[in-house]
XYZ file of C-alpha atoms in Angstrom:
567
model
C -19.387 -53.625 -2.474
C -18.577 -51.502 -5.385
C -17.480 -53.313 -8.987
C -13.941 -51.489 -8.548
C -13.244 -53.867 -5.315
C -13.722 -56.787 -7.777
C -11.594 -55.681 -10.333
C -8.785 -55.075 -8.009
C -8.659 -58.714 -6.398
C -9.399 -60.120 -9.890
C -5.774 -59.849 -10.974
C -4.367 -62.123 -7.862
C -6.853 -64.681 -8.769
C -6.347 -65.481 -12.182
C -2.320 -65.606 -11.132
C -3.710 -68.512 -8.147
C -5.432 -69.709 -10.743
C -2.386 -70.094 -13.290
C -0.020 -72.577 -11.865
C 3.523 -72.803 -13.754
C 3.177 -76.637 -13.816
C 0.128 -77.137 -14.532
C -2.749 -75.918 -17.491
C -6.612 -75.225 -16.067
C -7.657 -78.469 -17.208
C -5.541 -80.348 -14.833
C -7.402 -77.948 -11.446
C -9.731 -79.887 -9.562
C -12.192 -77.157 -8.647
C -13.706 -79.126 -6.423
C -11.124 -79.741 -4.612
C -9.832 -76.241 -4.035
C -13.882 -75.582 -3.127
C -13.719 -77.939 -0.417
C -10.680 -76.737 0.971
C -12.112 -73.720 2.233
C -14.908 -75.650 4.023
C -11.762 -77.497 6.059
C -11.398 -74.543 8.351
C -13.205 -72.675 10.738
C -14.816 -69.274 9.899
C -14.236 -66.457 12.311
C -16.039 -63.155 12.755
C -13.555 -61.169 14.278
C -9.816 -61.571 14.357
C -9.556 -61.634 18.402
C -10.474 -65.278 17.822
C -7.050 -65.866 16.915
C -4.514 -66.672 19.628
C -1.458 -66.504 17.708
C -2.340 -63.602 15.776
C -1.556 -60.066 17.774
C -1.846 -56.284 16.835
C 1.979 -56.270 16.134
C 1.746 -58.252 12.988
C 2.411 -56.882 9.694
C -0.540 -58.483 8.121
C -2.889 -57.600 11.280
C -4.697 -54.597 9.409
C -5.498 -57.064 6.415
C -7.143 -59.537 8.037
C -9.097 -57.990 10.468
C -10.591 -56.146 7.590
C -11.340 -59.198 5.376
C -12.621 -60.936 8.582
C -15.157 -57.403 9.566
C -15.696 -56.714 5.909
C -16.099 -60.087 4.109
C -16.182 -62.643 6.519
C -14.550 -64.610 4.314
C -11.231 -66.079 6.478
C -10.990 -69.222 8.289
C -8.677 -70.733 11.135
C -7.734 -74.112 12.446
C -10.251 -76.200 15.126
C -7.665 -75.038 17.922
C -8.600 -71.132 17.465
C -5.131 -70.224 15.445
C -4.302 -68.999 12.403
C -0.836 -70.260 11.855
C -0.082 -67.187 9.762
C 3.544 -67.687 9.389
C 2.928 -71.727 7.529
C 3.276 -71.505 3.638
C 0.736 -71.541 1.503
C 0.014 -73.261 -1.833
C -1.371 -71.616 -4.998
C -4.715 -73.839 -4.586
C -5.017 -72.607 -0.630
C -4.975 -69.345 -2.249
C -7.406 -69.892 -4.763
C -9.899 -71.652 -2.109
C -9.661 -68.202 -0.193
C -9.505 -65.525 -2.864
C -12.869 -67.597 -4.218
C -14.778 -67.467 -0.747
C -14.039 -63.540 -0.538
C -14.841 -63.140 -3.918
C -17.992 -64.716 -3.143
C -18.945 -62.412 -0.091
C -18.318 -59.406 -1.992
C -20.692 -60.546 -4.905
C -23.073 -61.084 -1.996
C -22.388 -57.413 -1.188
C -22.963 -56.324 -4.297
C -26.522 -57.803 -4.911
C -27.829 -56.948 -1.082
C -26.940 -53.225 -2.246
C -28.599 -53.994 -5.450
C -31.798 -54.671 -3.753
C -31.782 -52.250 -1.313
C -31.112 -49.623 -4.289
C -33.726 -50.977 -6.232
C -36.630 -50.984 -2.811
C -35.451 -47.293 -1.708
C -35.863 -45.959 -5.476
C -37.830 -43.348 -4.974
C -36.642 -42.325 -1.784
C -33.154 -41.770 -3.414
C -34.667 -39.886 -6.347
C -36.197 -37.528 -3.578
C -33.010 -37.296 -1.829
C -30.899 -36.277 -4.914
C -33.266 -33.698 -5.939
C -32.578 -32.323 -2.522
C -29.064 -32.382 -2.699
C -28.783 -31.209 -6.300
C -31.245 -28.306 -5.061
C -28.829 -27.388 -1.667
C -25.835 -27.901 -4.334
C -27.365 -24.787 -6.417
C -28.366 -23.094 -2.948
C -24.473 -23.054 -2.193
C -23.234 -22.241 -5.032
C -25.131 -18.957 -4.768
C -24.485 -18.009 -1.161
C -20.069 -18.361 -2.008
C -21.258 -16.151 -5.187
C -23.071 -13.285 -3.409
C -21.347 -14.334 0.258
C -19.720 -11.036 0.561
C -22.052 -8.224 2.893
C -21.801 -4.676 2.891
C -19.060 -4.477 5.542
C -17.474 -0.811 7.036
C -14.302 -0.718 8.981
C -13.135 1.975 11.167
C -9.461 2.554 11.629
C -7.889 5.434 12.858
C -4.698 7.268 13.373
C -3.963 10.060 16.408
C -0.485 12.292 16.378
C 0.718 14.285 18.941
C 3.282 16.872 18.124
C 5.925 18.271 20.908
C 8.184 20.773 19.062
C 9.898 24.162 18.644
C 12.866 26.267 16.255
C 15.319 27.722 16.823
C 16.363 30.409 14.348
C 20.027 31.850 13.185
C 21.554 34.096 10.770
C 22.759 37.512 9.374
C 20.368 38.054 7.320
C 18.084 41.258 7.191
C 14.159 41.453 5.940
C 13.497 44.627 3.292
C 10.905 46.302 1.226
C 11.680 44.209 -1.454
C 10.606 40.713 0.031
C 7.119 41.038 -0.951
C 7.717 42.778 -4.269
C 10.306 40.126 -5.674
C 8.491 37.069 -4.052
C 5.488 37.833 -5.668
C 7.069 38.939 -9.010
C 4.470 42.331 -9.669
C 7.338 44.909 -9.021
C 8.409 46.968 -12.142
C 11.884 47.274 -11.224
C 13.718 46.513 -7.716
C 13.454 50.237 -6.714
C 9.825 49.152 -6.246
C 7.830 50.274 -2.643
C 5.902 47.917 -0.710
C 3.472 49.335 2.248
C 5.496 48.374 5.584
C 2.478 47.404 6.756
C 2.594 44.626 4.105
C 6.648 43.595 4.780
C 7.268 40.130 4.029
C 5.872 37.859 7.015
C 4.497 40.748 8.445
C 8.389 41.586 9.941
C 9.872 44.926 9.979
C 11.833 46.488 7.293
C 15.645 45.961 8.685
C 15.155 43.307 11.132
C 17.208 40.407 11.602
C 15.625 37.254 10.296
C 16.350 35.147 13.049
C 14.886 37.556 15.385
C 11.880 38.257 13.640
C 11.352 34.163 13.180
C 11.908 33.818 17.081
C 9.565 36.391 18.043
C 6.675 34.898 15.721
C 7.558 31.051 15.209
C 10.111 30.479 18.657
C 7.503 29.241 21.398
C 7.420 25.350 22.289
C 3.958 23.961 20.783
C 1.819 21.504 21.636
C -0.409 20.211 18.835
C -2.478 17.058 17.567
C -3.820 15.719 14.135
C -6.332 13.074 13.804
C -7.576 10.677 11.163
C -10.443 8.301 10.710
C -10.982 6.301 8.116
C -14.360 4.410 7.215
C -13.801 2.080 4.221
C -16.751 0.194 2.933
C -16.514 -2.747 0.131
C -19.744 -4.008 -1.155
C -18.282 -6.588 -3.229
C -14.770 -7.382 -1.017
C -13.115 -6.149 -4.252
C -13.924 -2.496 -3.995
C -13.538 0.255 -1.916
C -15.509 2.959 -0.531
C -13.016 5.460 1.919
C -14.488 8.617 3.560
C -11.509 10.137 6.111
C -12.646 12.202 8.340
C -9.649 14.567 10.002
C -9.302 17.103 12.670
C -6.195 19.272 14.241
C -4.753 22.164 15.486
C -1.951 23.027 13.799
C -3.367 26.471 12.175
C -1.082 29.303 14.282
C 1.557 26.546 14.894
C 5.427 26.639 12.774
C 4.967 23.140 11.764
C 1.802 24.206 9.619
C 4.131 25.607 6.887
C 2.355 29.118 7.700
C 4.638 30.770 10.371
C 8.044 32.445 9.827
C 9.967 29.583 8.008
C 7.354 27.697 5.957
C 9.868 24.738 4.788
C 9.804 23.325 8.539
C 5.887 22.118 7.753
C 5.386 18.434 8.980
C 3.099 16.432 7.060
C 1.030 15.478 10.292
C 0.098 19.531 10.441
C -3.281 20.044 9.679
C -6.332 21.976 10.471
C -9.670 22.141 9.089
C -10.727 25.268 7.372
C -13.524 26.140 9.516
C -11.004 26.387 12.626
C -9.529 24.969 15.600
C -10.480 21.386 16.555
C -12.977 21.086 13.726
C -13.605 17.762 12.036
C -14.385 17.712 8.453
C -14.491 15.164 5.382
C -10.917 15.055 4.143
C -11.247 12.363 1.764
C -14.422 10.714 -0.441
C -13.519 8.383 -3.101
C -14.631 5.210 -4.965
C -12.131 2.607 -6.037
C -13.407 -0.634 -7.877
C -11.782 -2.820 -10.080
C -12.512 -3.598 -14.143
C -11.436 -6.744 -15.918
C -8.491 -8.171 -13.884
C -5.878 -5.490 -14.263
C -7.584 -2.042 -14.645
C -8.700 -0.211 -11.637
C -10.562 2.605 -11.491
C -11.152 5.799 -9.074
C -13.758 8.945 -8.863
C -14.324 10.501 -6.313
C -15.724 13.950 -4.767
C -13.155 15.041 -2.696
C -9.999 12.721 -4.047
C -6.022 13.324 -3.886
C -3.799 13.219 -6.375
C -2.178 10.057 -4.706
C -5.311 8.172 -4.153
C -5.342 7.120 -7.860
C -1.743 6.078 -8.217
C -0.836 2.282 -8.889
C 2.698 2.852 -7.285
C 3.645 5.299 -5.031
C 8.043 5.941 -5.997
C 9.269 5.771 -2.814
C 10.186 3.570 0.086
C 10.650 6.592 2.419
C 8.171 6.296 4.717
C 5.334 9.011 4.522
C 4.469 10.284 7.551
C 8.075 10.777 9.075
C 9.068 15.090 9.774
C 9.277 17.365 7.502
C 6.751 17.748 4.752
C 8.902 18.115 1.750
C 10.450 14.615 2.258
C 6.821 12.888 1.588
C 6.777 14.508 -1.990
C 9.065 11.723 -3.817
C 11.534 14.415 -4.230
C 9.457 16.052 -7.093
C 6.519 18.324 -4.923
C 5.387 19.377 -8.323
C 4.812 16.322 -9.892
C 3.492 14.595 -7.085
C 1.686 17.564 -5.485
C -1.021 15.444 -3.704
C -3.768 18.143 -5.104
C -6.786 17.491 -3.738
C -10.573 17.643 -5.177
C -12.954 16.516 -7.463
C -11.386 13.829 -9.693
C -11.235 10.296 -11.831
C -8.651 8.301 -12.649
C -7.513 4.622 -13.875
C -4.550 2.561 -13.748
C -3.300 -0.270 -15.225
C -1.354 -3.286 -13.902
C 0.465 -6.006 -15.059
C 2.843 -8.444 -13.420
C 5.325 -5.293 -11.941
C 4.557 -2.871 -14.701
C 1.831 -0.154 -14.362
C 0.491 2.874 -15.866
C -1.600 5.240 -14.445
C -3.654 8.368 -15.899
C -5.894 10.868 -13.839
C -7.453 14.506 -13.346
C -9.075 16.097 -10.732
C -10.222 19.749 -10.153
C -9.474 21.617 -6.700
C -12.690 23.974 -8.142
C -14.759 21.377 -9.379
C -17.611 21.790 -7.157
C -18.393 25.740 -7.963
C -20.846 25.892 -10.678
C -19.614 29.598 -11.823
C -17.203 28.960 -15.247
C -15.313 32.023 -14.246
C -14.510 30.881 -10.715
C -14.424 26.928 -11.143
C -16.569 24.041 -12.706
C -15.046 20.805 -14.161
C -12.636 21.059 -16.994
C -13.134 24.311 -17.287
C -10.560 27.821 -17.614
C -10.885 28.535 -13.861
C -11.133 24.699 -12.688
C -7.520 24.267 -11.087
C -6.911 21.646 -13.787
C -4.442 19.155 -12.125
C -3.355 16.331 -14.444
C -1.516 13.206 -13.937
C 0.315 10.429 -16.038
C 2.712 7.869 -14.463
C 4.820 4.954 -15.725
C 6.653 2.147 -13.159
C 8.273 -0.724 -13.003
C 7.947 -2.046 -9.479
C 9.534 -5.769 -8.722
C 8.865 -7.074 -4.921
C 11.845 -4.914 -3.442
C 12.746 -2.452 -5.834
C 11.380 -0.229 -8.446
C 11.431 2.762 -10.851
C 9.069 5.514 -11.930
C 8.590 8.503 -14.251
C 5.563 10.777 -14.057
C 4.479 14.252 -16.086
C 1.998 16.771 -14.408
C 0.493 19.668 -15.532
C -1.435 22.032 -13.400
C -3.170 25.534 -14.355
C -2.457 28.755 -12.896
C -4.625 28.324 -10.129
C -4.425 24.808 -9.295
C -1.829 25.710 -6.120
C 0.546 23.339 -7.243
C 3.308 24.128 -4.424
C 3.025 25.599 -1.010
C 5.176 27.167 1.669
C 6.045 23.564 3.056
C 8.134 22.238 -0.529
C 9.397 25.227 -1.664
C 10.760 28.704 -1.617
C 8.763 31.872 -1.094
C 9.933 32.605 -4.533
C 9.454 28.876 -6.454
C 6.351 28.486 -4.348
C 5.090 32.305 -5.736
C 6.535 31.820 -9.657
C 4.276 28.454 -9.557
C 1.010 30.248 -8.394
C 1.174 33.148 -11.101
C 1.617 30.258 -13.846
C 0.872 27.070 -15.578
C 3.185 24.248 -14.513
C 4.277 21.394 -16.351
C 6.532 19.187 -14.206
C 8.616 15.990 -14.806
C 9.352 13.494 -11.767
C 11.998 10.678 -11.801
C 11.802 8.020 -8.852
C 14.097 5.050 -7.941
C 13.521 2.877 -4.310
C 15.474 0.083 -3.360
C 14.887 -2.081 -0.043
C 16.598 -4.942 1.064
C 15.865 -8.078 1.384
C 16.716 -8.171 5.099
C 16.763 -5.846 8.472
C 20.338 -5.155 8.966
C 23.012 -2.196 8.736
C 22.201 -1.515 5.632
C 19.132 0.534 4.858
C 16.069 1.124 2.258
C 17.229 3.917 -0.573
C 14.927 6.217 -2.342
C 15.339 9.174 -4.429
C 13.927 11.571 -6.549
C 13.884 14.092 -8.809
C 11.675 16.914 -9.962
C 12.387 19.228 -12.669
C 9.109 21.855 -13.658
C 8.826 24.678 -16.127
C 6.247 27.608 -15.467
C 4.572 29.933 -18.183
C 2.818 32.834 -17.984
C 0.608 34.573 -20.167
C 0.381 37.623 -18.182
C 2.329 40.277 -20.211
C 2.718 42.392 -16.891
C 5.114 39.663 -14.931
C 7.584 37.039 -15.964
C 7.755 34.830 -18.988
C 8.443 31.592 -17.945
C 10.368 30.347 -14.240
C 12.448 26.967 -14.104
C 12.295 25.358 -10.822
C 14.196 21.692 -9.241
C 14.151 19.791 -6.479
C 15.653 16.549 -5.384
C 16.475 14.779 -2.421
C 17.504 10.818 -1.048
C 15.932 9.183 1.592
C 17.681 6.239 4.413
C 15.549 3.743 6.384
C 17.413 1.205 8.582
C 14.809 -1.060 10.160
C 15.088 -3.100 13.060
C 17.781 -0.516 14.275
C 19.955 -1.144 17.768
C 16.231 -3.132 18.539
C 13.613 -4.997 16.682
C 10.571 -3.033 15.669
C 12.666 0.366 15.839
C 12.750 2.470 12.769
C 16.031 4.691 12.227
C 15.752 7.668 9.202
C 17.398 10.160 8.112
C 16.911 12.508 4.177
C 18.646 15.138 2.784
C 17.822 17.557 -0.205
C 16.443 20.501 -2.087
C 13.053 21.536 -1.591
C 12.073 23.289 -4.649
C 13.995 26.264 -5.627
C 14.196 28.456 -9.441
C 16.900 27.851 -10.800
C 15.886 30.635 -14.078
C 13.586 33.469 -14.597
C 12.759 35.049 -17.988
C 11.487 38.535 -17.425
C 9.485 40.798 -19.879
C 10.663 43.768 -18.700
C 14.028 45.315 -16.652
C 12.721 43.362 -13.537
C 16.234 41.843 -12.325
C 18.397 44.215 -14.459
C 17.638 42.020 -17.355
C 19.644 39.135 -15.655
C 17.531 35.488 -15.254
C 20.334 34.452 -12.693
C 18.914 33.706 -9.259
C 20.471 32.424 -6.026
C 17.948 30.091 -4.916
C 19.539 26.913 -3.498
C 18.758 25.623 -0.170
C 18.810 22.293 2.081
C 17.131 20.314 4.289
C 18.069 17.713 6.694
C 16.211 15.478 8.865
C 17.090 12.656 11.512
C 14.997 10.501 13.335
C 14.515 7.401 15.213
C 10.610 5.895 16.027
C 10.583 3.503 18.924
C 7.673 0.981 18.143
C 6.552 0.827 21.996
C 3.203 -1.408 20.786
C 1.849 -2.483 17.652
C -0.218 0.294 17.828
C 1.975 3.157 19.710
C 5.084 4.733 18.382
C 7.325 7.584 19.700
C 9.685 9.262 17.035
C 11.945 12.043 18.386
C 13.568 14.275 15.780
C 15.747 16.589 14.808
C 16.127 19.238 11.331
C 18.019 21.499 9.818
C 16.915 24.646 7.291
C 19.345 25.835 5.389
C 18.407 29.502 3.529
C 14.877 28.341 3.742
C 14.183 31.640 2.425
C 16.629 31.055 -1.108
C 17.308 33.642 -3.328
C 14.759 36.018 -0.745
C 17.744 35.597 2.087
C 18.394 39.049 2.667
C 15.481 41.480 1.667
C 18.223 44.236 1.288
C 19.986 44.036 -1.193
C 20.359 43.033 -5.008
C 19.212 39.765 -6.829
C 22.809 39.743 -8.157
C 25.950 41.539 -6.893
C 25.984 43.093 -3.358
C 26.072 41.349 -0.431
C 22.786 39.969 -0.645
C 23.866 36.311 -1.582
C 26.458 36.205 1.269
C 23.713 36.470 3.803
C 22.836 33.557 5.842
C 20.040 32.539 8.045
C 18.504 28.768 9.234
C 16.644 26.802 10.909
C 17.011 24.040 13.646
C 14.156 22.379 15.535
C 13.483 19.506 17.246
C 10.246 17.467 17.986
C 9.202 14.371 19.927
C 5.731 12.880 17.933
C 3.766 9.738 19.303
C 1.124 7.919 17.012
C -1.534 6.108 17.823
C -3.085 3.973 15.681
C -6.094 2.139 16.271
């Protein structure tokens, strides 16, 4: 028995040993010895007959009677537990247990002492498995990929309406290289490929009105070689080319963000995504990566609108030009600390051509596409501002977040663009929903003394997320706002009749409601709404300003049932 065991009973026995009337000379050890021989030793506590499992005091002697051997009864086989006890009774027991447990004590000694060596082997062995373990939960993480994957089927068609009237000078003003609005543009060129006088709404029906079917697919393969990093490739395939949801039919604003097709056609599947993600000290991360989106190397995304719901624009954090989601060859890092973060990074969509004059890395022609971004992101809530600047030819906008004529003034410039984010959800599911909104406010310049000087352009827009609505699981949404429109043109020469005003405003709406059918299968059916999609461009007829040109109307209503699959 160990020495602790000794040290606890020691206590009790020098207070049996310490009567109040009486000083240690006056004990008669003796006596007290030869007390304990008076009674009859017992080896298990079944010997007892008045003693049952009910007792308080059961547990305790069965153990000193297994353990110690060290408790005696009466010549009639009882115990008599429940008689009083003097202080030298107690002392004759605590000294016969204290006796067995130095007995204990020395048998251990002695078998310590024979199996020496043994014991010696044994802990070398133990010490050496020790080391062996500590190793393995070091280096216990594999190489390990994971496939997940996401399919989307889309069931949709417009409807188009309106007064409005394509001209000659769609193409000219849209693309900003007239002289003057008296300029010609080859009908075979008209805007959309539509005819010179034709209503809007008809020409959108007869090129963007038929009921499509189309599908988008995603797989992901992530690979960690150290469970702390991250190694995605996304693989993606679809066939939304020739469809109106792929921002490139009549109305370009009614692009969904599912829409996609890979460049070398119909039903092709193609790396979407390559990047690297791996951590540094305990709050920098960082990301590089071949073919690597703009949002990839974000700490915070500003929204808590989901992003995959309708309508493209609504997935842009209400700024499309600060968080353009430009894709290609890029680095980034981003820094984290309790809910604050920053993060910095830079890709090129022409990184990968080796010509300076048509791409390279950091170079003239790269497609520069620059990123900073500051939030402050609590558990439910958060805020974020972000600057981006992209070169002429980066592509910073397309048909699906903009206006023919923002989406043109961005492409002929450099853009610097400011976004402002604030997301709220609560705590929650009930009748009141998730808010997000945001803000985007760019400036474009242009170094080309043959067009413009320099183009302002906004957009905004709010987002509403009830979950768990009219069922658990079920998802109601709805967003409103501005895809981006200018809102100011400076001119170099009598283009506009040396006016900057423009009429470029338009809305969007959208409405929808997912029913979560399986934790893997969800069918959203929506609805949206286009207000002059087309901005300032309404009416191709008449004058930027004056005429009836701004009193023109024309929109856009479809509707769409879209199940996902994930897997």
């Amino acid at each position: 028995m160990k020495l602790f065991h000794q040290l606890l009973v020691a206590p009790a026995a020098l207070g049996l040993l310490a009567p109040v009337a009486a000083n240690a000379t006056e004990l008669n050890i003796n006596g007290v010895s030869d007390y304990a021989a008076t009674g009859e030793q017992v080896t298990s506590i079944t010997q007892f007959s008045d003693v049952y499992p009910t007792d308080w005091a059961y547990q305790a002697l069965s153990n000193l009677i297994e353990r110690y051997g060290c408790v005696a009864g009466y010549p009639n086989g009882t115990y008599r537990g429940n008689r009083a006890m003097t202080r030298f009774e107690a002392a004759a027991l605590l000294n016969a247990c204290l006796d067995r447990v130095t007995e204990v004590t020395d048998e251990l000694k002695r078998l310590m002492k024979e199996f020496e060596k043994e014991l010696a082997i044994l802990k070398g062995r133990v010490d050496g498995l020790e080391a062996r373990v500590g190793e393995l939960e070091a280096t216990q993480f594999s190489t390990t990929t994971k496939l997940k994957g996401q399919a989307t089927f889309v069931l949709g068609a417009n409807s188009f309406s309106g007064n409005a009237e394509q001209g000659a000078q769609d193409l000219a003003v849209a693309t900003f290289t007239g002289t003057d609005l008296g300029s010609t543009v080859d009908e075979g060129e008209g805007f959309r490929n539509g005819v010179n006088g034709t209503k809007r709404a008809r020409a959108a029906a007869a090129t963007s009105g038929a009921t499509s079917f189309n599908y988008d697919l995603r797989l992901f393969l992530d690979t960690s070689f150290t469970g702390k990093d991250l190694l995605r490739t996304m693989l993606r395939a679809g066939n939304f080319g020739d469809s109106a949801f792929s921002g490139g039919g009549y109305v370009g604003l009614d692009a969904m963000e599912t829409a996609f097709e890979e460049g070398s056609g119909i039903n092709s599947v193609g790396v979407n995504r390559l990047w690297y993600q791996f951590p540094i000290g305990d709050s920098f991360t960082a990301t590089v990566g071949g073919l690597v989106r703009q949002d990839d190397m974000l700490a915070v995304w500003p929204s808590a609108y989901p992003a995959d719901t309708v309508l493209d624009f609504f997935t842009y954090a209400g700024a499309p030009a600060t968080y353009n989601l430009g894709l290609g060859q890029g680095a980034g890092i981003s820094w984290e600390s309790d809910d604050f973060s920053i993060s910095a990074n830079y890709l090129s969509t022409n990184g990968f051509l080796s010509d300076p004059n048509a791409g390279g890395f950091a170079t003239d022609a790269a497609g520069s596409n620059g990123t900073v971004q500051i939030a402050y992101a609590p558990e439910n809530w958060g805020l974020a501002a972000a600057y981006n600047y992209t070169s002429q030819n980066a592509g910073t906008l397309y048909a699906g977040n903009g206006t023919p004529l923002a989406v043109s003034a961005t492409g002929d410039g450099n853009n610097s663009s400011f976004g402002l984010s604030a997301w709220w959800s609560p705590e929650e599911a009930g009748w009141i929903p998730s808010v997000s909104a945001g803000y985007g406010f760019n400036s474009i310049t242009n170094d080309d003394s043959n067009l413009y000087r320099s183009v302002d352009t906004q957009s905004w827009y709010v987002g509403l997320q009830w979950a768990d609505a009219f069922m658990k699981g079920n998802t109601l949404g709805m967003a409103v706002g501005q895809p981006t429109f200018v809102t100011s043109v400076d001119y170099r020469n009598d283009f506009n009749n040396n006016s900057d005003f423009v009429a470029d405003g338009n809305y969007a709406w959208e409405w929808w409601y997912q029913f979560q059918v399986t934790d893997n299968i969800s069918v959203t059916p929506a609805i949206y709404y286009l207000s002059r999609p087309y901005g300032d461009l309404t009416d191709g007829r008449g004058t930027v300003v004056g005429g009836d040109r701004n009193d023109s109307t024309f929109s856009n209503f479809g509707g769409l049932v879209k199940t996902t699959f994930k897997f």
